[in-house]
mmCIF file of C-alpha atoms in Angstrom:
data_model
loop_
_atom_site.group_PDB
_atom_site.id
_atom_site.type_symbol
_atom_site.label_atom_id
_atom_site.label_comp_id
_atom_site.label_asym_id
_atom_site.label_seq_id
_atom_site.Cartn_x
_atom_site.Cartn_y
_atom_site.Cartn_z
ATOM 1 C CA UNK A 188 -24.915 -10.270 -2.202
ATOM 2 C CA UNK A 189 -21.515 -11.639 -1.239
ATOM 3 C CA UNK A 190 -19.880 -9.103 0.471
ATOM 4 C CA UNK A 191 -17.257 -6.728 -0.952
ATOM 5 C CA UNK A 192 -13.926 -6.264 0.662
ATOM 6 C CA UNK A 193 -10.415 -5.215 -0.513
ATOM 7 C CA UNK A 194 -7.985 -7.739 0.125
ATOM 8 C CA UNK A 195 -5.385 -6.978 -2.115
ATOM 9 C CA UNK A 196 -4.896 -5.526 -5.798
ATOM 10 C CA UNK A 197 -4.848 -8.612 -7.490
ATOM 11 C CA UNK A 198 -8.274 -9.068 -6.795
ATOM 12 C CA UNK A 199 -9.917 -5.989 -7.914
ATOM 13 C CA UNK A 200 -10.977 -5.631 -11.802
ATOM 14 C CA UNK A 201 -8.991 -3.567 -14.039
ATOM 15 C CA UNK A 202 -12.351 -1.103 -14.363
ATOM 16 C CA UNK A 203 -12.699 -0.397 -10.672
ATOM 17 C CA UNK A 204 -8.617 0.467 -10.346
ATOM 18 C CA UNK A 205 -9.422 3.105 -12.945
ATOM 19 C CA UNK A 206 -12.652 4.035 -11.469
ATOM 20 C CA UNK A 207 -11.537 4.236 -7.930
ATOM 21 C CA UNK A 208 -8.278 6.217 -9.127
ATOM 22 C CA UNK A 209 -10.853 8.676 -10.995
ATOM 23 C CA UNK A 210 -12.679 9.238 -7.895
ATOM 24 C CA UNK A 211 -9.776 9.668 -5.947
ATOM 25 C CA UNK A 212 -8.581 12.381 -8.368
ATOM 26 C CA UNK A 213 -12.315 14.079 -7.944
ATOM 27 C CA UNK A 214 -12.488 13.846 -4.187
ATOM 28 C CA UNK A 215 -8.781 15.755 -3.871
ATOM 29 C CA UNK A 216 -9.905 18.411 -5.994
ATOM 30 C CA UNK A 217 -13.272 18.986 -4.118
ATOM 31 C CA UNK A 218 -11.440 18.685 -0.691
ATOM 32 C CA UNK A 219 -9.027 21.210 -2.101
ATOM 33 C CA UNK A 220 -11.828 23.696 -3.073
ATOM 34 C CA UNK A 221 -13.654 23.365 0.099
ATOM 35 C CA UNK A 222 -16.469 21.747 -0.695
ATOM 36 C CA UNK A 223 -18.122 18.859 1.417
ATOM 37 C CA UNK A 224 -19.264 15.467 0.529
ATOM 38 C CA UNK A 225 -21.122 13.704 2.937
ATOM 39 C CA UNK A 226 -22.293 10.199 1.609
ATOM 40 C CA UNK A 227 -21.775 8.095 4.443
ATOM 41 C CA UNK A 228 -23.378 9.966 7.095
ATOM 42 C CA UNK A 229 -24.233 7.552 9.620
ATOM 43 C CA UNK A 230 -22.115 5.308 8.868
ATOM 44 C CA UNK A 231 -19.481 3.861 10.688
ATOM 45 C CA UNK A 232 -15.977 2.442 10.165
ATOM 46 C CA UNK A 233 -13.956 0.024 12.790
ATOM 47 C CA UNK A 234 -9.941 0.348 12.648
ATOM 48 C CA UNK A 235 -8.454 -2.703 14.547
ATOM 49 C CA UNK A 236 -5.106 -2.921 14.582
ATOM 50 C CA UNK A 237 -2.687 -5.257 15.682
ATOM 51 C CA UNK A 238 0.637 -2.921 14.256
ATOM 52 C CA UNK A 239 1.431 0.464 14.804
ATOM 53 C CA UNK A 240 0.333 3.208 12.218
ATOM 54 C CA UNK A 241 0.239 6.686 11.169
ATOM 55 C CA UNK A 242 -0.490 7.095 7.596
ATOM 56 C CA UNK A 243 -3.278 4.088 7.396
ATOM 57 C CA UNK A 244 -4.648 5.109 11.160
ATOM 58 C CA UNK A 245 -5.070 9.090 10.591
ATOM 59 C CA UNK A 246 -5.725 8.638 6.608
ATOM 60 C CA UNK A 247 -8.829 6.019 7.123
ATOM 61 C CA UNK A 248 -9.729 8.302 10.417
ATOM 62 C CA UNK A 249 -9.834 11.554 8.269
ATOM 63 C CA UNK A 250 -11.572 10.392 5.380
ATOM 64 C CA UNK A 251 -14.724 8.730 7.112
ATOM 65 C CA UNK A 252 -14.819 11.848 8.909
ATOM 66 C CA UNK A 253 -14.780 14.178 5.498
ATOM 67 C CA UNK A 254 -17.338 11.707 4.036
ATOM 68 C CA UNK A 255 -19.839 12.454 7.041
ATOM 69 C CA UNK A 256 -19.646 9.184 9.430
ATOM 70 C CA UNK A 257 -17.386 8.533 12.131
ATOM 71 C CA UNK A 258 -14.946 5.864 13.033
ATOM 72 C CA UNK A 259 -14.102 4.020 15.863
ATOM 73 C CA UNK A 260 -9.874 2.662 16.898
ATOM 74 C CA UNK A 261 -10.138 -0.891 18.077
ATOM 75 C CA UNK A 262 -6.746 -2.079 20.034
ATOM 76 C CA UNK A 263 -6.599 -6.089 19.204
ATOM 77 C CA UNK A 264 -5.059 -6.064 22.585
ATOM 78 C CA UNK A 265 -8.257 -4.775 24.440
ATOM 79 C CA UNK A 266 -10.645 -7.717 22.874
ATOM 80 C CA UNK A 267 -11.861 -10.652 23.736
ATOM 81 C CA UNK A 268 -9.479 -12.077 21.265
ATOM 82 C CA UNK A 269 -6.533 -12.076 23.711
ATOM 83 C CA UNK A 270 -8.670 -14.499 25.965
ATOM 84 C CA UNK A 271 -9.599 -16.830 23.228
ATOM 85 C CA UNK A 272 -13.015 -15.706 21.248
ATOM 86 C CA UNK A 273 -11.956 -16.301 18.116
ATOM 87 C CA UNK A 274 -11.869 -13.952 14.893
ATOM 88 C CA UNK A 275 -14.781 -15.634 13.273
ATOM 89 C CA UNK A 276 -17.041 -14.775 16.340
ATOM 90 C CA UNK A 277 -15.486 -11.207 16.942
ATOM 91 C CA UNK A 278 -15.970 -10.646 13.179
ATOM 92 C CA UNK A 279 -19.466 -11.606 13.301
ATOM 93 C CA UNK A 280 -20.143 -9.427 16.397
ATOM 94 C CA UNK A 281 -18.322 -6.295 14.946
ATOM 95 C CA UNK A 282 -20.249 -6.822 11.973
ATOM 96 C CA UNK A 283 -23.547 -5.686 13.658
ATOM 97 C CA UNK A 284 -22.286 -2.514 15.018
ATOM 98 C CA UNK A 285 -19.865 -1.414 12.166
ATOM 99 C CA UNK A 286 -20.483 -1.015 8.381
ATOM 100 C CA UNK A 287 -16.800 -1.524 7.527
ATOM 101 C CA UNK A 288 -13.691 -2.444 9.316
ATOM 102 C CA UNK A 289 -10.107 -1.854 8.585
ATOM 103 C CA UNK A 290 -7.841 -4.922 9.866
ATOM 104 C CA UNK A 291 -4.152 -4.155 10.169
ATOM 105 C CA UNK A 292 -2.542 -7.768 11.241
ATOM 106 C CA UNK A 293 0.420 -9.865 10.607
ATOM 107 C CA UNK A 294 -0.576 -13.072 8.776
ATOM 108 C CA UNK A 295 -2.586 -13.078 5.447
ATOM 109 C CA UNK A 296 -4.210 -16.067 6.423
ATOM 110 C CA UNK A 297 -5.569 -13.703 10.051
ATOM 111 C CA UNK A 298 -7.239 -11.394 7.352
ATOM 112 C CA UNK A 299 -8.727 -14.006 5.201
ATOM 113 C CA UNK A 300 -10.710 -15.459 8.124
ATOM 114 C CA UNK A 301 -11.708 -11.933 9.375
ATOM 115 C CA UNK A 302 -13.461 -11.224 5.624
ATOM 116 C CA UNK A 303 -14.874 -14.921 5.714
ATOM 117 C CA UNK A 304 -16.848 -14.409 8.881
ATOM 118 C CA UNK A 305 -17.923 -10.721 8.536
ATOM 119 C CA UNK A 306 -20.909 -9.534 6.896
ATOM 120 C CA UNK A 307 -19.716 -6.248 6.309
ATOM 121 C CA UNK A 308 -16.774 -4.991 4.210
ATOM 122 C CA UNK A 309 -12.974 -5.735 5.433
ATOM 123 C CA UNK A 310 -10.454 -3.641 4.281
ATOM 124 C CA UNK A 311 -6.925 -4.801 4.601
ATOM 125 C CA UNK A 312 -5.160 -1.952 6.058
ATOM 126 C CA UNK A 313 -1.744 -4.027 6.130
ATOM 127 C CA UNK A 314 -0.599 -7.682 6.131
ATOM 128 C CA UNK A 315 2.808 -9.089 6.223
ATOM 129 C CA UNK A 316 2.018 -9.997 2.378
ATOM 130 C CA UNK A 317 0.141 -7.435 0.826
ATOM 131 C CA UNK A 318 -0.708 -3.477 1.287
ATOM 132 C CA UNK A 319 -2.989 -2.757 -1.397
ATOM 133 C CA UNK A 320 -4.132 0.801 -0.273
ATOM 134 C CA UNK A 321 -0.766 1.747 -0.358
ATOM 135 C CA UNK A 322 -0.358 0.903 -3.670
ATOM 136 C CA UNK A 323 -3.754 2.629 -4.762
ATOM 137 C CA UNK A 324 -2.660 5.597 -3.173
ATOM 138 C CA UNK A 325 0.786 5.312 -5.150
ATOM 139 C CA UNK A 326 -0.699 4.629 -8.434
ATOM 140 C CA UNK A 327 -3.022 7.805 -7.691
ATOM 141 C CA UNK A 328 0.593 9.861 -7.162
ATOM 142 C CA UNK A 329 2.175 8.131 -10.273
ATOM 143 C CA UNK A 330 -0.508 9.095 -12.727
ATOM 144 C CA UNK A 331 -1.030 12.780 -11.011
ATOM 145 C CA UNK A 332 2.656 13.412 -11.991
ATOM 146 C CA UNK A 333 2.732 11.930 -15.312
ATOM 147 C CA UNK A 334 -0.984 12.408 -16.534
ATOM 148 C CA UNK A 335 -1.022 8.246 -17.258
ATOM 149 C CA UNK A 336 0.335 5.246 -16.304
ATOM 150 C CA UNK A 337 0.330 2.782 -19.324
ATOM 151 C CA UNK A 338 3.920 2.210 -20.507
ATOM 152 C CA UNK A 339 5.921 3.948 -17.465
ATOM 153 C CA UNK A 340 9.082 2.304 -16.071
ATOM 154 C CA UNK A 341 8.646 1.938 -12.113
ATOM 155 C CA UNK A 342 11.685 0.387 -10.277
ATOM 156 C CA UNK A 343 11.537 -0.761 -6.837
ATOM 157 C CA UNK A 344 14.757 -1.089 -4.771
ATOM 158 C CA UNK A 345 15.221 -3.024 -1.552
ATOM 159 C CA UNK A 346 12.835 -6.110 0.284
ATOM 160 C CA UNK A 347 10.642 -8.078 -1.546
ATOM 161 C CA UNK A 348 7.957 -7.197 1.027
ATOM 162 C CA UNK A 349 4.059 -6.567 1.437
ATOM 163 C CA UNK A 350 4.534 -3.075 -0.454
ATOM 164 C CA UNK A 351 6.340 -4.410 -3.248
ATOM 165 C CA UNK A 352 4.285 -7.712 -3.349
ATOM 166 C CA UNK A 353 1.304 -4.793 -3.792
ATOM 167 C CA UNK A 354 2.803 -2.416 -6.179
ATOM 168 C CA UNK A 355 3.820 -5.532 -8.307
ATOM 169 C CA UNK A 356 -0.517 -6.400 -9.210
ATOM 170 C CA UNK A 357 -1.043 -2.711 -9.071
ATOM 171 C CA UNK A 358 1.260 -2.767 -12.120
ATOM 172 C CA UNK A 359 0.115 -5.538 -13.716
ATOM 173 C CA UNK A 360 -3.477 -4.057 -13.637
ATOM 174 C CA UNK A 361 -2.646 -0.558 -15.245
ATOM 175 C CA UNK A 362 0.295 -1.385 -17.610
ATOM 176 C CA UNK A 363 3.271 -0.127 -15.993
ATOM 177 C CA UNK A 364 6.776 -2.036 -16.214
ATOM 178 C CA UNK A 365 7.904 -2.788 -12.965
ATOM 179 C CA UNK A 366 11.468 -3.538 -12.312
ATOM 180 C CA UNK A 367 12.776 -5.147 -9.052
ATOM 181 C CA UNK A 368 16.528 -4.816 -7.768
ATOM 182 C CA UNK A 369 16.294 -7.134 -4.154
ATOM 183 C CA UNK A 370 19.412 -9.121 -2.830
ATOM 184 C CA UNK A 371 19.569 -12.656 -2.671
ATOM 185 C CA UNK A 372 16.682 -14.438 -0.660
ATOM 186 C CA UNK A 373 14.790 -11.070 -0.653
ATOM 187 C CA UNK A 374 12.714 -11.186 -3.863
ATOM 188 C CA UNK A 375 8.862 -11.086 -3.635
ATOM 189 C CA UNK A 376 6.681 -14.127 -3.266
ATOM 190 C CA UNK A 377 7.094 -15.882 -6.880
ATOM 191 C CA UNK A 378 3.361 -17.213 -6.668
ATOM 192 C CA UNK A 379 2.661 -13.371 -6.302
ATOM 193 C CA UNK A 380 4.859 -12.637 -9.363
ATOM 194 C CA UNK A 381 3.586 -15.494 -11.369
ATOM 195 C CA UNK A 382 -0.267 -14.239 -11.581
ATOM 196 C CA UNK A 383 0.322 -10.964 -11.589
ATOM 197 C CA UNK A 384 2.768 -11.731 -14.995
ATOM 198 C CA UNK A 385 -0.232 -13.168 -16.593
ATOM 199 C CA UNK A 386 -2.441 -9.865 -15.485
ATOM 200 C CA UNK A 387 0.923 -7.828 -16.937
ATOM 201 C CA UNK A 388 0.976 -9.545 -20.298
ATOM 202 C CA UNK A 389 -2.757 -8.825 -21.047
ATOM 203 C CA UNK A 390 -1.919 -5.216 -20.177
ATOM 204 C CA UNK A 391 0.982 -4.703 -21.834
ATOM 205 C CA UNK A 392 3.352 -4.048 -18.802
ATOM 206 C CA UNK A 393 6.340 -6.565 -17.762
ATOM 207 C CA UNK A 394 7.899 -7.469 -14.586
ATOM 208 C CA UNK A 395 11.412 -7.960 -14.095
ATOM 209 C CA UNK A 396 13.238 -8.632 -10.930
ATOM 210 C CA UNK A 397 17.116 -8.581 -10.564
ATOM 211 C CA UNK A 398 19.696 -7.723 -7.903
ATOM 212 C CA UNK A 399 21.168 -4.950 -9.434
ATOM 213 C CA UNK A 400 20.022 -1.213 -8.462
ATOM 214 C CA UNK A 401 21.858 0.578 -11.134
ATOM 215 C CA UNK A 402 20.811 -1.565 -13.980
ATOM 216 C CA UNK A 403 17.168 -1.851 -12.932
ATOM 217 C CA UNK A 404 17.132 2.374 -12.370
ATOM 218 C CA UNK A 405 18.134 2.877 -15.893
ATOM 219 C CA UNK A 406 15.799 5.011 -17.615
ATOM 220 C CA UNK A 407 13.161 4.951 -14.787
ATOM 221 C CA UNK A 408 10.180 7.267 -14.479
ATOM 222 C CA UNK A 409 10.150 5.926 -11.119
ATOM 223 C CA UNK A 410 12.472 4.941 -8.381
ATOM 224 C CA UNK A 411 10.937 3.753 -4.959
ATOM 225 C CA UNK A 412 11.657 1.798 -1.782
ATOM 226 C CA UNK A 413 10.725 0.894 1.625
ATOM 227 C CA UNK A 414 12.521 -0.033 4.507
ATOM 228 C CA UNK A 415 14.875 -2.416 5.336
ATOM 229 C CA UNK A 416 13.567 -3.589 8.676
ATOM 230 C CA UNK A 417 9.721 -4.142 8.737
ATOM 231 C CA UNK A 418 7.692 -4.499 11.803
ATOM 232 C CA UNK A 419 8.037 -7.885 13.408
ATOM 233 C CA UNK A 420 11.527 -8.167 11.781
ATOM 234 C CA UNK A 421 13.586 -6.266 14.453
ATOM 235 C CA UNK A 422 15.660 -9.718 15.300
ATOM 236 C CA UNK A 423 17.329 -9.454 11.621
ATOM 237 C CA UNK A 424 18.068 -6.387 11.796
ATOM 238 C CA UNK A 425 21.688 -6.733 11.840
ATOM 239 C CA UNK A 426 22.017 -9.437 8.710
ATOM 240 C CA UNK A 427 19.403 -7.107 6.964
ATOM 241 C CA UNK A 428 21.467 -3.958 6.714
ATOM 242 C CA UNK A 429 24.570 -6.032 5.831
ATOM 243 C CA UNK A 430 22.364 -7.049 2.914
ATOM 244 C CA UNK A 431 20.934 -4.299 1.636
ATOM 245 C CA UNK A 432 23.481 -1.751 2.290
ATOM 246 C CA UNK A 433 24.169 -1.631 -1.645
ATOM 247 C CA UNK A 434 20.160 -0.534 -2.267
ATOM 248 C CA UNK A 435 19.876 2.558 -1.547
ATOM 249 C CA UNK A 436 17.791 5.190 -3.423
ATOM 250 C CA UNK A 437 20.848 8.012 -3.445
ATOM 251 C CA UNK A 438 21.749 11.044 -5.844
ATOM 252 C CA UNK A 439 23.912 8.269 -7.408
ATOM 253 C CA UNK A 440 21.455 6.139 -8.125
ATOM 254 C CA UNK A 441 18.750 8.835 -9.459
ATOM 255 C CA UNK A 442 21.182 9.715 -12.021
ATOM 256 C CA UNK A 443 20.784 6.948 -14.489
ATOM 257 C CA UNK A 444 16.988 7.480 -13.937
ATOM 258 C CA UNK A 445 15.148 9.441 -16.287
ATOM 259 C CA UNK A 446 15.926 13.325 -15.723
ATOM 260 C CA UNK A 447 12.280 13.579 -14.982
ATOM 261 C CA UNK A 448 11.779 10.709 -12.431
ATOM 262 C CA UNK A 449 10.064 11.097 -9.045
ATOM 263 C CA UNK A 450 11.326 9.677 -5.677
ATOM 264 C CA UNK A 451 8.609 7.784 -3.559
ATOM 265 C CA UNK A 452 8.790 6.286 -0.235
ATOM 266 C CA UNK A 453 5.426 4.528 1.549
ATOM 267 C CA UNK A 454 6.777 5.750 4.846
ATOM 268 C CA UNK A 455 7.910 5.722 7.636
ATOM 269 C CA UNK A 456 11.826 6.415 6.125
ATOM 270 C CA UNK A 457 14.886 5.516 8.010
ATOM 271 C CA UNK A 458 17.208 8.217 6.308
ATOM 272 C CA UNK A 459 20.652 7.468 5.556
ATOM 273 C CA UNK A 460 19.804 3.615 4.837
ATOM 274 C CA UNK A 461 17.303 2.949 2.188
ATOM 275 C CA UNK A 462 17.065 6.463 1.339
ATOM 276 C CA UNK A 463 19.263 9.760 1.324
ATOM 277 C CA UNK A 464 18.401 12.844 2.961
ATOM 278 C CA UNK A 465 19.092 14.671 -0.309
ATOM 279 C CA UNK A 466 16.897 12.021 -2.268
ATOM 280 C CA UNK A 467 14.102 12.504 0.140
ATOM 281 C CA UNK A 468 13.826 16.353 0.177
ATOM 282 C CA UNK A 469 15.038 16.733 -3.553
ATOM 283 C CA UNK A 470 12.976 18.608 -6.086
ATOM 284 C CA UNK A 471 12.416 14.710 -7.740
ATOM 285 C CA UNK A 472 10.768 13.797 -4.396
ATOM 286 C CA UNK A 473 6.636 13.063 -4.738
ATOM 287 C CA UNK A 474 7.109 11.511 -0.997
ATOM 288 C CA UNK A 475 4.665 14.032 0.398
ATOM 289 C CA UNK A 476 1.961 14.030 -2.169
ATOM 290 C CA UNK A 477 2.132 10.159 -2.154
ATOM 291 C CA UNK A 478 1.587 10.268 1.755
ATOM 292 C CA UNK A 479 -1.063 13.188 1.254
ATOM 293 C CA UNK A 480 -2.974 10.809 -1.410
ATOM 294 C CA UNK A 481 -3.373 7.734 1.083
ATOM 295 C CA UNK A 482 -6.301 9.800 2.521
ATOM 296 C CA UNK A 483 -8.107 10.318 -1.093
ATOM 297 C CA UNK A 484 -7.844 6.839 -2.438
ATOM 298 C CA UNK A 485 -9.089 5.903 1.174
ATOM 299 C CA UNK A 486 -12.044 8.099 0.601
ATOM 300 C CA UNK A 487 -12.995 6.222 -3.075
ATOM 301 C CA UNK A 488 -11.766 3.362 -1.165
ATOM 302 C CA UNK A 489 -14.765 3.585 1.514
ATOM 303 C CA UNK A 490 -17.263 5.134 -1.590
ATOM 304 C CA UNK A 491 -16.589 2.275 -3.725
ATOM 305 C CA UNK A 492 -17.689 -0.701 -0.333
ATOM 306 C CA UNK A 493 -20.153 1.339 1.357
ATOM 307 C CA UNK A 494 -21.836 3.616 -1.107
#
């Protein structure tokens, strides 16, 4: 059988997206009731990270523990990779020790190398191009707040980065109307947008890209943002700060969205830059529920791949 991986949202069937969200809801309710559920006893999850992480690492470790399995954190700098061993050879070896592997790396092509050689499921813990676990957890949070997803308007303000790409794919799969306001030169990848537009048309959704935050935010159900300077972009800080200054989620932008709108941020946040503290801590913020739901969607993903 072909090994099942989770590399992008685009590659997940619509029915599986819905099943993952439904399962995550049940796992969250079970967790809050104190019930034990240990279907992955005896399984080991590896977490191989080349980038720093708080939510992805801790949520996956906690998720595996709560499902009865164990996890092993692997720093890429401690492996023989740095001495010239190939990704393919390392993936083959780790496949003999582990039951699944979460990889957080830079180029998405590197992740695809891991998946091509591994005989265990490989999960994208973040690449420069995609962050699918984040987007699936975001869908869970939005559906939790509104009861359903189809027909909602999600407005993303800021950099057309990996999070934006996965949100575009997630919105397309679920019939969500997604509007993105990005500065010139920082739009999402046109190939990802083009492929997602085909899916969105089939699902009754829509993808719109503009440069005007206020226009994009009109009547939005969700206002979403991410950092302006991602890991590895520190040398671009001065340019980015200047270009992104008008792209902040704050009270003024919230005033043009629906009164019932929620605010989301995948974290970590730089208060006073991409988001104001009043928007982040206000009554419309869903940010902390959003962070928590990474745990529950991760459990659903692990069950799906290893159950």
